[in-house]
Short mmCIF file of C-alpha atoms in Angstrom, two decimals:
data_model
loop_
_atom_site.label_atom_id
_atom_site.label_comp_id
_atom_site.label_asym_id
_atom_site.label_seq_id
_atom_site.Cartn_x
_atom_site.Cartn_y
_atom_site.Cartn_z
CA MET A 1 2.68 14.52 -2.28
CA GLY A 2 3.24 11.12 -2.49
CA HIS A 3 5.93 8.86 -4.43
CA ILE A 4 4.60 5.25 -5.09
CA TRP A 5 7.41 2.80 -5.53
CA ARG A 6 6.87 0.62 -8.94
CA CYS A 7 7.92 -2.55 -10.51
CA ILE A 8 7.07 -2.95 -14.27
CA PRO A 9 8.07 -5.25 -16.46
CA ALA A 10 11.59 -4.14 -19.01
CA ALA A 11 9.72 -2.90 -21.94
CA PRO A 12 11.74 -0.28 -24.01
CA LEU A 13 11.49 2.97 -22.37
CA VAL A 14 13.91 6.31 -22.83
CA ALA A 15 12.92 8.97 -20.51
CA PRO A 16 12.90 12.41 -21.01
CA ALA A 17 15.95 14.13 -21.19
CA PRO A 18 16.11 16.28 -17.80
CA SER A 19 13.83 20.16 -17.98
CA ARG A 20 14.52 22.13 -15.25
CA ASP A 21 11.18 23.68 -16.21
CA SER A 22 8.89 20.45 -16.44
CA ARG A 23 6.85 18.51 -13.61
CA ALA A 24 7.98 14.93 -14.87
CA ALA A 25 5.46 12.41 -13.29
CA VAL A 26 8.15 9.91 -13.97
CA THR A 27 11.04 10.79 -12.26
CA ASP A 28 13.58 7.85 -12.86
CA VAL A 29 13.78 4.86 -15.25
CA ALA A 30 16.08 1.90 -14.59
CA HIS A 31 17.09 -1.48 -15.77
CA SER A 32 17.35 -2.84 -11.67
CA ALA A 33 19.52 -5.89 -12.04
CA MET A 34 18.05 -8.85 -9.64
CA PRO A 35 19.99 -11.96 -9.00
CA GLN A 36 18.03 -14.86 -8.35
CA PRO A 37 18.82 -15.57 -4.55
CA THR A 38 19.44 -18.68 -2.80
CA SER A 39 18.78 -20.06 0.13
CA GLY A 40 20.02 -18.85 3.73
CA HIS A 41 20.65 -22.54 5.12
CA GLY A 42 23.51 -23.19 5.82
CA ARG A 43 24.86 -19.81 6.16
CA SER A 44 26.16 -17.84 9.21
CA PHE A 45 26.20 -13.79 8.86
CA LEU A 46 28.34 -11.66 11.12
CA PHE A 47 27.31 -7.92 11.68
CA LEU A 48 29.53 -5.51 12.07
CA GLN A 49 28.59 -1.61 13.30
CA GLY A 50 26.03 -0.54 10.10
CA PRO A 51 23.31 3.07 10.39
CA HIS A 52 22.72 5.00 13.17
CA GLY A 53 18.78 3.23 14.28
CA PRO A 54 17.39 0.03 13.64
CA PHE A 55 18.10 -1.41 10.22
CA PHE A 56 20.84 -3.59 10.47
CA ARG A 57 18.91 -5.68 13.27
CA GLN A 58 15.68 -5.30 10.64
CA LEU A 59 18.31 -6.97 7.92
CA ALA A 60 19.57 -9.47 9.86
CA ALA A 61 15.54 -10.39 10.80
CA ALA A 62 14.61 -10.56 7.49
CA LEU A 63 17.74 -13.13 6.81
CA ALA A 64 16.98 -14.95 9.58
CA GLY A 65 13.32 -16.01 8.22
CA THR A 66 15.69 -17.66 5.05
CA GLY A 67 17.17 -20.20 7.38
CA ALA A 68 19.83 -18.49 7.96
CA ALA A 69 21.87 -17.88 11.25
CA VAL A 70 22.79 -14.19 12.05
CA TRP A 71 25.37 -12.35 14.88
CA ARG A 72 25.89 -9.03 16.02
CA ALA A 73 29.41 -8.16 17.12
CA GLY A 74 29.00 -4.75 18.95
CA PHE A 75 31.52 -2.21 20.55
CA ASN A 76 28.93 -0.08 22.52
CA ARG A 77 25.48 0.39 24.41
CA GLY A 78 24.55 1.88 20.92
CA ASP A 79 25.22 -1.24 19.03
CA GLN A 80 23.76 -3.92 21.38
CA ALA A 81 20.38 -1.82 21.54
CA PHE A 82 19.34 -2.90 18.45
CA TRP A 83 19.74 -5.58 18.54
CA PRO A 84 18.05 -9.54 19.88
CA ARG A 85 20.45 -10.20 23.30
CA HIS A 86 20.76 -14.15 22.28
CA THR A 87 22.39 -13.23 19.26
CA TYR A 88 24.71 -10.51 20.80
CA LEU A 89 28.94 -10.70 21.46
CA ALA A 90 29.77 -7.94 23.29
CA GLN A 91 33.75 -6.80 22.31
CA SER A 92 36.09 -4.63 23.25
CA PRO A 93 38.88 -3.09 20.30
CA ALA A 94 41.53 -4.02 22.19
CA ASP A 95 40.82 -7.64 21.95
CA TRP A 96 39.09 -8.06 18.50
CA PRO A 97 41.76 -9.27 16.16
CA ASP A 98 41.52 -12.39 18.61
CA ARG A 99 38.03 -12.38 19.54
CA LEU A 100 37.05 -11.59 15.32
CA ASP A 101 39.20 -14.96 14.64
CA ALA A 102 37.28 -16.98 17.49
CA ILE A 103 33.96 -15.80 16.72
CA LEU A 104 34.65 -16.51 12.51
CA THR A 105 35.62 -19.58 13.54
CA ASP A 106 33.36 -20.77 16.30
CA ARG A 107 29.76 -19.68 14.90
CA ARG A 108 30.87 -20.69 11.12
CA ILE A 109 30.85 -17.08 9.07
CA THR A 110 30.60 -17.69 5.80
CA ASP A 111 29.13 -14.10 5.40
CA LEU A 112 30.43 -10.40 6.79
CA VAL A 113 27.67 -7.76 7.07
CA LEU A 114 28.74 -3.69 7.48
CA TYR A 115 28.78 -0.08 6.86
CA GLY A 116 31.54 1.83 5.63
CA ASP A 117 34.86 -0.16 5.03
CA THR A 118 37.48 2.54 6.38
CA ARG A 119 36.54 1.96 10.41
CA PRO A 120 39.62 0.57 11.93
CA VAL A 121 37.57 -2.69 13.43
CA HIS A 122 36.30 -2.98 10.03
CA ALA A 123 39.12 -2.85 7.92
CA LEU A 124 40.76 -5.25 10.01
CA ALA A 125 37.45 -7.63 9.79
CA ILE A 126 37.42 -7.25 6.23
CA ALA A 127 40.63 -8.08 5.81
CA ARG A 128 40.50 -11.28 7.62
CA ALA A 129 37.50 -12.22 6.04
CA ARG A 130 39.00 -12.17 2.53
CA ALA A 131 41.72 -14.57 3.76
CA ARG A 132 38.90 -17.23 4.50
CA ASN A 133 37.15 -16.30 1.36
CA LEU A 134 34.13 -15.08 3.20
CA THR A 135 31.71 -12.43 1.06
CA VAL A 136 31.54 -9.71 2.46
CA HIS A 137 28.59 -6.95 1.93
CA VAL A 138 29.13 -3.13 2.18
CA PHE A 139 26.40 -0.95 2.90
CA GLU A 140 27.15 2.64 2.53
CA GLU A 141 24.87 5.89 1.71
CA GLY A 142 23.22 6.02 -1.86
CA TYR A 143 25.52 7.00 -4.75
CA LEU A 144 22.65 9.17 -5.73
CA ARG A 145 21.60 9.30 -2.42
CA PRO A 146 18.97 10.33 -1.39
CA TYR A 147 16.47 8.41 -2.99
CA TRP A 148 19.14 5.15 -2.95
CA ILE A 149 21.28 3.76 -0.54
CA THR A 150 24.40 1.78 -2.08
CA TYR A 151 25.17 -2.11 -1.44
CA GLU A 152 28.63 -3.53 -2.69
CA ARG A 153 30.75 -6.23 -1.62
CA GLY A 154 34.07 -6.09 -0.98
CA GLY A 155 34.00 -2.19 -0.79
CA SER A 156 32.77 1.20 -1.28
CA ASN A 157 33.54 4.87 -2.51
CA GLY A 158 37.39 4.84 -3.50
CA HIS A 159 37.70 0.81 -2.68
CA SER A 160 34.84 -0.13 -4.50
CA ARG A 161 34.85 -2.29 -7.86
CA LEU A 162 33.77 0.54 -9.37
CA MET A 163 36.97 2.50 -9.10
CA GLN A 164 38.63 0.07 -11.24
CA MET A 165 35.91 -0.15 -13.97
CA ASP A 166 37.40 1.27 -17.57
CA LEU A 167 33.88 3.64 -19.20
CA PRO A 168 34.35 2.70 -22.96
CA ASP A 169 34.27 -0.77 -21.61
CA LEU A 170 31.41 -0.92 -19.21
CA MET A 171 29.41 0.64 -21.97
CA ALA A 172 30.38 -1.69 -25.14
CA ARG A 173 28.95 -5.16 -22.57
CA HIS A 174 26.45 -3.49 -21.56
CA PRO A 175 25.17 -1.69 -24.54
CA ASP A 176 21.22 -2.31 -24.08
CA LEU A 177 21.23 0.13 -20.70
CA SER A 178 18.85 2.83 -20.80
CA ALA A 179 20.53 5.61 -21.40
CA GLY A 180 17.39 8.03 -20.25
CA MET A 181 17.36 10.25 -17.74
CA ALA A 182 14.38 12.10 -15.79
CA GLU A 183 13.79 15.01 -13.32
CA VAL A 184 13.74 14.25 -9.86
CA PRO A 185 12.41 15.83 -7.25
CA PRO A 186 14.09 18.01 -5.07
CA VAL A 187 12.33 17.91 -2.30
CA TRP A 188 12.76 14.07 -0.85
CA GLY A 189 14.94 12.84 1.74
CA ASP A 190 15.01 11.50 5.46
CA MET A 191 17.43 14.02 6.66
CA ARG A 192 15.80 14.77 10.45
CA GLN A 193 15.08 10.72 10.90
CA HIS A 194 19.05 10.93 10.52
CA MET A 195 19.55 13.37 13.15
CA PHE A 196 17.18 11.90 15.29
CA TRP A 197 18.69 8.46 14.90
CA GLY A 198 22.34 9.87 15.36
CA ALA A 199 21.32 11.26 18.69
CA VAL A 200 20.02 8.54 20.01
CA TYR A 201 22.67 6.69 19.13
CA HIS A 202 25.79 8.63 20.53
CA GLY A 203 23.12 9.24 23.53
CA LEU A 204 22.79 5.51 23.90
CA VAL A 205 26.85 5.25 23.31
CA LEU A 206 27.44 7.62 26.39
CA ALA A 207 24.95 6.32 29.01
CA GLY A 208 27.00 2.44 28.45
CA ALA A 209 29.94 4.01 28.72
CA ARG A 210 30.73 1.82 32.17
CA ARG A 211 29.74 -1.59 30.22
CA TYR A 212 32.29 -0.98 27.54
CA PRO A 213 35.41 1.79 28.90
CA ALA A 214 37.31 0.73 25.56
CA PHE A 215 35.00 1.80 23.28
CA GLN A 216 36.22 5.22 21.40
CA PRO A 217 34.67 6.36 17.86
CA HIS A 218 36.19 6.09 15.14
CA ARG A 219 35.85 10.02 14.55
CA GLY A 220 38.28 11.29 16.56
CA LEU A 221 35.61 13.11 18.95
CA THR A 222 34.82 11.60 22.69
CA VAL A 223 31.05 10.26 23.20
CA GLY A 224 29.91 13.02 24.55
CA GLN A 225 31.36 15.73 21.43
CA GLU A 226 29.16 13.82 19.30
CA PHE A 227 26.19 13.80 21.57
CA ALA A 228 26.37 17.24 21.73
CA LEU A 229 27.00 18.00 18.39
CA TYR A 230 23.95 15.85 17.29
CA LEU A 231 21.35 17.47 20.19
CA ARG A 232 22.68 20.41 19.03
CA ARG A 233 22.25 20.27 15.26
CA LEU A 234 18.82 19.04 16.10
CA LEU A 235 17.66 22.53 18.07
CA MET A 236 19.33 24.46 16.13
CA LEU A 237 17.30 23.20 13.19
CA PRO A 238 14.76 26.38 13.10
CA LEU A 239 17.36 28.75 13.36
CA HIS A 240 19.28 27.20 10.56
CA ARG A 241 16.45 27.36 8.46
CA TRP A 242 16.00 30.62 8.29
CA GLU A 243 19.26 31.27 7.78
CA ARG A 244 19.48 29.16 5.31
CA MET A 245 16.47 30.69 3.09
CA LEU A 246 17.74 34.15 3.89
CA ALA A 247 21.16 33.20 2.35
CA THR A 248 19.11 31.23 -0.60
CA ARG A 249 17.09 33.90 -1.21
CA ARG A 250 19.50 36.86 -1.32
CA ILE A 251 21.51 34.17 -4.17
CA ALA A 252 18.11 33.63 -6.17
CA GLN A 253 17.60 37.64 -6.12
CA GLY A 254 21.35 38.87 -6.87
CA ARG A 255 21.27 38.38 -11.00
CA PHE A 256 24.88 36.81 -10.67
CA PRO A 257 26.73 34.15 -12.60
CA TYR A 258 27.89 31.67 -9.75
CA HIS A 259 29.69 28.59 -9.40
CA LEU A 260 28.80 26.17 -6.34
CA VAL A 261 31.68 24.61 -4.03
CA LEU A 262 29.90 21.56 -2.56
CA LEU A 263 30.95 20.94 0.66
CA GLN A 264 31.74 17.68 3.04
CA LEU A 265 32.13 16.54 6.22
CA GLU A 266 35.63 16.94 7.07
CA HIS A 267 35.25 13.94 9.45
CA ASP A 268 33.99 12.00 6.81
CA ALA A 269 35.73 8.16 5.31
CA SER A 270 35.34 9.35 1.89
CA PHE A 271 37.22 12.98 2.47
CA GLN A 272 39.64 11.47 5.16
CA ASN A 273 40.48 8.25 3.38
CA HIS A 274 40.12 8.92 -0.53
CA SER A 275 41.52 12.81 -1.11
CA PRO A 276 44.50 14.51 0.04
CA TYR A 277 43.36 17.03 2.08
CA ARG A 278 42.86 16.17 6.02
CA THR A 279 40.46 19.77 6.98
CA MET A 280 38.24 21.37 5.00
CA ALA A 281 40.33 24.73 5.06
CA GLU A 282 42.95 22.66 2.73
CA PHE A 283 40.50 22.65 0.34
CA ILE A 284 38.68 25.73 0.55
CA ALA A 285 41.98 27.41 0.26
CA PRO A 286 43.38 26.81 -3.25
CA VAL A 287 39.10 27.10 -4.29
CA MET A 288 38.94 30.22 -3.23
CA ALA A 289 42.88 31.61 -4.88
CA GLY A 290 41.80 30.26 -8.15
CA PHE A 291 38.03 31.88 -8.24
CA ALA A 292 40.14 34.92 -6.83
CA THR A 293 42.68 34.06 -9.85
CA GLY A 294 40.39 32.94 -12.66
CA ALA A 295 36.97 33.84 -12.58
CA PRO A 296 35.18 36.86 -13.84
CA VAL A 297 35.15 39.93 -11.84
CA HIS A 298 30.93 39.92 -12.50
CA HIS A 299 31.09 36.10 -10.96
CA HIS A 300 30.27 35.11 -7.61
CA LEU A 301 31.20 31.73 -5.55
CA VAL A 302 28.54 29.73 -3.41
CA PHE A 303 29.72 27.48 -0.86
CA LYS A 304 26.97 25.25 0.24
CA ALA A 305 27.80 23.28 3.74
CA HIS A 306 27.07 19.51 3.93
CA PRO A 307 23.28 19.56 5.85
CA LEU A 308 24.64 17.15 8.56
CA GLU A 309 27.40 19.73 9.00
CA ASP A 310 27.79 20.67 13.22
CA GLY A 311 30.02 23.26 13.02
CA ARG A 312 33.01 20.91 14.57
CA ALA A 313 35.01 23.22 11.89
CA PRO A 314 35.19 26.19 11.89
CA ILE A 315 33.61 26.50 7.66
CA ALA A 316 31.72 29.41 8.06
CA ARG A 317 34.65 31.83 9.76
CA ASP A 318 37.36 30.25 7.62
CA ILE A 319 34.99 31.18 4.03
CA ARG A 320 35.11 34.48 5.49
CA ALA A 321 38.57 35.49 6.32
CA LEU A 322 40.02 34.17 2.80
CA ALA A 323 37.13 35.94 0.97
CA HIS A 324 38.61 38.92 2.84
CA ARG A 325 42.23 38.06 1.95
CA HIS A 326 41.56 37.56 -1.48
CA GLY A 327 39.35 40.75 -2.08
CA LEU A 328 36.45 38.87 -2.56
CA THR A 329 34.24 40.23 -0.29
CA GLY A 330 30.49 40.61 -1.43
CA ARG A 331 31.23 37.71 -4.39
CA VAL A 332 31.39 35.11 -1.60
CA HIS A 333 28.23 33.14 -0.04
CA PHE A 334 27.72 30.63 2.55
CA VAL A 335 24.62 28.71 2.82
CA ARG A 336 24.34 26.38 5.90
CA GLY A 337 23.00 22.45 4.70
CA GLY A 338 19.27 22.59 3.25
CA LYS A 339 18.65 21.14 -0.25
CA LEU A 340 21.11 21.55 -2.96
CA GLY A 341 18.43 20.90 -6.18
CA ARG A 342 17.57 24.54 -6.45
CA LEU A 343 21.10 26.08 -5.93
CA LEU A 344 22.64 23.57 -8.68
CA ASP A 345 19.86 24.52 -11.26
CA THR A 346 21.42 28.23 -11.67
CA ALA A 347 25.31 27.37 -11.47
CA GLN A 348 27.53 27.88 -14.41
CA ALA A 349 30.02 25.20 -12.45
CA ALA A 350 30.29 23.34 -9.88
CA VAL A 351 33.90 22.05 -6.82
CA THR A 352 33.92 19.26 -4.68
CA VAL A 353 36.50 16.96 -3.35
CA ASN A 354 34.49 13.62 -3.89
CA SER A 355 31.17 14.23 -2.66
CA THR A 356 28.27 12.42 -3.73
CA ALA A 357 26.78 15.37 -4.63
CA GLY A 358 28.85 15.85 -7.62
CA GLN A 359 26.58 13.19 -9.33
CA GLN A 360 23.83 16.07 -8.88
CA ALA A 361 26.08 18.46 -11.14
CA LEU A 362 26.71 15.84 -13.72
CA TRP A 363 23.22 14.62 -13.84
CA ARG A 364 22.97 18.54 -14.30
CA GLY A 365 25.21 18.30 -17.62
CA LEU A 366 26.98 21.08 -14.70
CA PRO A 367 31.28 20.79 -15.25
CA LEU A 368 32.54 20.08 -12.57
CA ARG A 369 35.98 19.30 -11.25
CA ILE A 370 37.01 17.01 -8.02
CA PHE A 371 40.12 15.95 -5.82
CA GLY A 372 39.63 12.85 -4.63
CA ASP A 373 39.14 9.56 -5.05
CA ALA A 374 35.38 9.13 -6.59
CA VAL A 375 33.28 6.70 -8.38
CA TYR A 376 32.37 8.96 -10.54
CA GLY A 377 35.01 10.37 -11.12
CA LYS A 378 36.02 9.23 -14.96
CA PRO A 379 38.26 11.39 -17.13
CA GLU A 380 34.37 11.07 -19.58
CA PHE A 381 32.64 12.96 -17.02
CA VAL A 382 35.36 15.49 -15.04
CA SER A 383 37.42 18.14 -15.45
CA THR A 384 41.15 18.34 -14.95
CA GLN A 385 41.45 21.80 -16.10
CA ALA A 386 43.75 23.98 -13.17
CA LEU A 387 40.97 25.48 -10.99
CA SER A 388 42.04 29.09 -12.17
CA ASP A 389 40.89 28.14 -15.85
CA PHE A 390 38.35 25.93 -14.98
CA PHE A 391 36.59 29.05 -13.33
CA ALA A 392 37.68 31.11 -16.48
CA ALA A 393 35.76 29.11 -19.40
CA PRO A 394 35.21 25.13 -17.89
CA ARG A 395 35.03 22.35 -19.58
CA ALA A 396 31.42 20.33 -19.66
CA PRO A 397 30.82 16.42 -19.26
CA ASP A 398 30.10 13.97 -21.66
CA LEU A 399 26.47 13.42 -20.60
CA ALA A 400 25.05 10.83 -22.95
CA ALA A 401 28.58 9.35 -21.35
CA TYR A 402 27.03 9.89 -17.86
CA ARG A 403 23.70 8.85 -18.47
CA ALA A 404 24.92 5.34 -19.52
CA PHE A 405 26.74 4.69 -16.61
CA ARG A 406 24.05 6.72 -13.99
CA ALA A 407 21.55 4.04 -15.82
CA TYR A 408 24.10 0.95 -15.08
CA LEU A 409 24.50 2.14 -11.12
CA LEU A 410 20.96 2.03 -10.91
CA ALA A 411 20.97 -1.13 -12.56
CA THR A 412 23.51 -2.55 -9.93
CA SER A 413 24.35 -1.06 -6.11
CA GLN A 414 21.97 1.78 -6.53
CA ILE A 415 18.59 0.21 -4.14
CA PRO A 416 15.66 2.43 -3.57
CA GLY A 417 14.90 3.27 -0.20
CA GLY A 418 16.54 4.73 2.71
CA PHE A 419 18.32 3.83 6.36
CA TYR A 420 16.64 6.67 8.92
CA SER A 421 12.96 6.54 8.37
CA ALA A 422 10.39 3.71 8.58
CA ALA A 423 9.34 4.12 5.30
CA GLY A 424 12.49 3.70 3.53
CA ARG A 425 13.34 1.26 5.55
CA LYS A 426 10.78 -1.02 4.43
CA ARG A 427 11.03 0.32 0.42
CA LEU A 428 14.75 -0.90 1.32
CA LEU A 429 14.15 -4.07 2.79
CA ARG A 430 11.88 -5.25 -0.11
CA GLY A 431 14.97 -4.69 -2.79
CA VAL A 432 17.92 -5.68 -0.45
CA VAL A 433 17.58 -9.65 0.56
CA ASP A 434 17.31 -10.96 -2.75
CA ARG A 435 20.67 -9.10 -3.37
CA VAL A 436 22.71 -9.97 -0.62
CA LEU A 437 21.70 -14.21 -0.86
CA ALA A 438 22.32 -13.45 -4.18
CA ASP A 439 25.08 -16.10 -5.23
CA ARG A 440 27.08 -12.65 -7.40
CA ASP A 441 27.55 -9.56 -7.45
CA PRO A 442 25.32 -6.47 -8.23
CA TYR A 443 28.40 -6.11 -10.69
CA ASP A 444 28.42 -9.28 -12.30
CA ALA A 445 24.77 -10.25 -11.66
CA LEU A 446 24.13 -7.77 -14.13
CA GLY A 447 26.65 -9.47 -16.87
CA ALA A 448 24.90 -12.73 -16.08
CA MET A 449 21.47 -11.65 -17.49
CA ASN A 450 19.49 -10.53 -20.30
CA ALA A 451 17.18 -7.52 -20.44
CA ALA A 452 13.97 -9.43 -20.50
CA GLN A 453 15.10 -11.15 -16.64
CA ARG A 454 15.69 -7.16 -15.56
CA GLN A 455 13.07 -5.16 -14.41
CA GLN A 456 12.61 -1.65 -14.51
CA LEU A 457 12.69 0.45 -11.63
CA ARG A 458 10.00 4.19 -11.91
CA VAL A 459 9.54 6.85 -9.40
CA VAL A 460 6.14 7.87 -9.89
CA ILE A 461 5.15 11.03 -8.25
#
């Protein structure tokens, strides 16, 4: 079943509210802020580490086509493989502070482009760029993934400007944003391509270790361990698929109410840098205890692993042990990755640290309890109840307020497409180049435009 993205001139339109049984033809509607781009002439872009695969190279080629100069600072063979040799600048982490200043000066850098803002080499570069009043372009996985990616300036996730935005003020300044929401297909994404490019990248890093002897991954494991985990995950996909199908079927046919726990990757930057936890076990333990003391005795608890979970943390073992300790054996389930939509459709409530998947729960009007910093962590949306009280009687979100917030995201920082599949990158490049060249960041650009200047985006099935 194909998806066609259509840009339609702005006109008043409110999409139907979500229906769990419907098969809506229009899957989302948004006013998309399209600031007027400036020329690339006179600008010099320094790219740092990006998503696995060729997206940064393709974005740089598009920017070069507008007259901009583009450079890449790379720290391993995986960075180098996806970039033309004549504009590639090999770096060592030990020399990076001094080399960075020299690059910014000698190459007359005006713009810094990176993926994720918490890696040590990126955090240093952002600080130096701000001191020079350079524009910092930050890419991240979509806050409304998997249909969109996130593009912001200055920072993302816990460092995003969204963290300081007051929802009533935001709604007062942009009253013309459509609050309509519609059904989203549950089976779209590029997870296999993500795994593939991750394995390729770490394989290249491993193969080029002699040229880059000082490189160390920012996630704590060796390059060889990272490569082995990606390869194992790819090889285990068929087995995990059957395991996931059986677990999901048991839940679907169980006829019991359940609460859904949205797990994250333990090494994810958002989990490590914007939450009170360092391990997933530290989060799972209080969730299990709160469920044991607060939930009705006939309710169940379902732990849903992240689709890219690779087994580096013994999550399934920890869940089994805690369920036995709290006398919950038979009422606790573990689902290994896979799609989230069908589990959310029949859940009572959801709990997470700060996963972007929390927005899928809010989109369905489900009560949500979070424990970390998240752009959607507004008091209008998320519960602040103690866990035992939440599992006993969870407080529902203000759905109208969330719809307005979601519309704001779609009008600003969320760009349709993906980093990993060829089709996703093609779609993304159509919308991102003008955003990067624009003289205003997405949030300021929306305020500077009237409704007639915006365009609406539809996904037609």
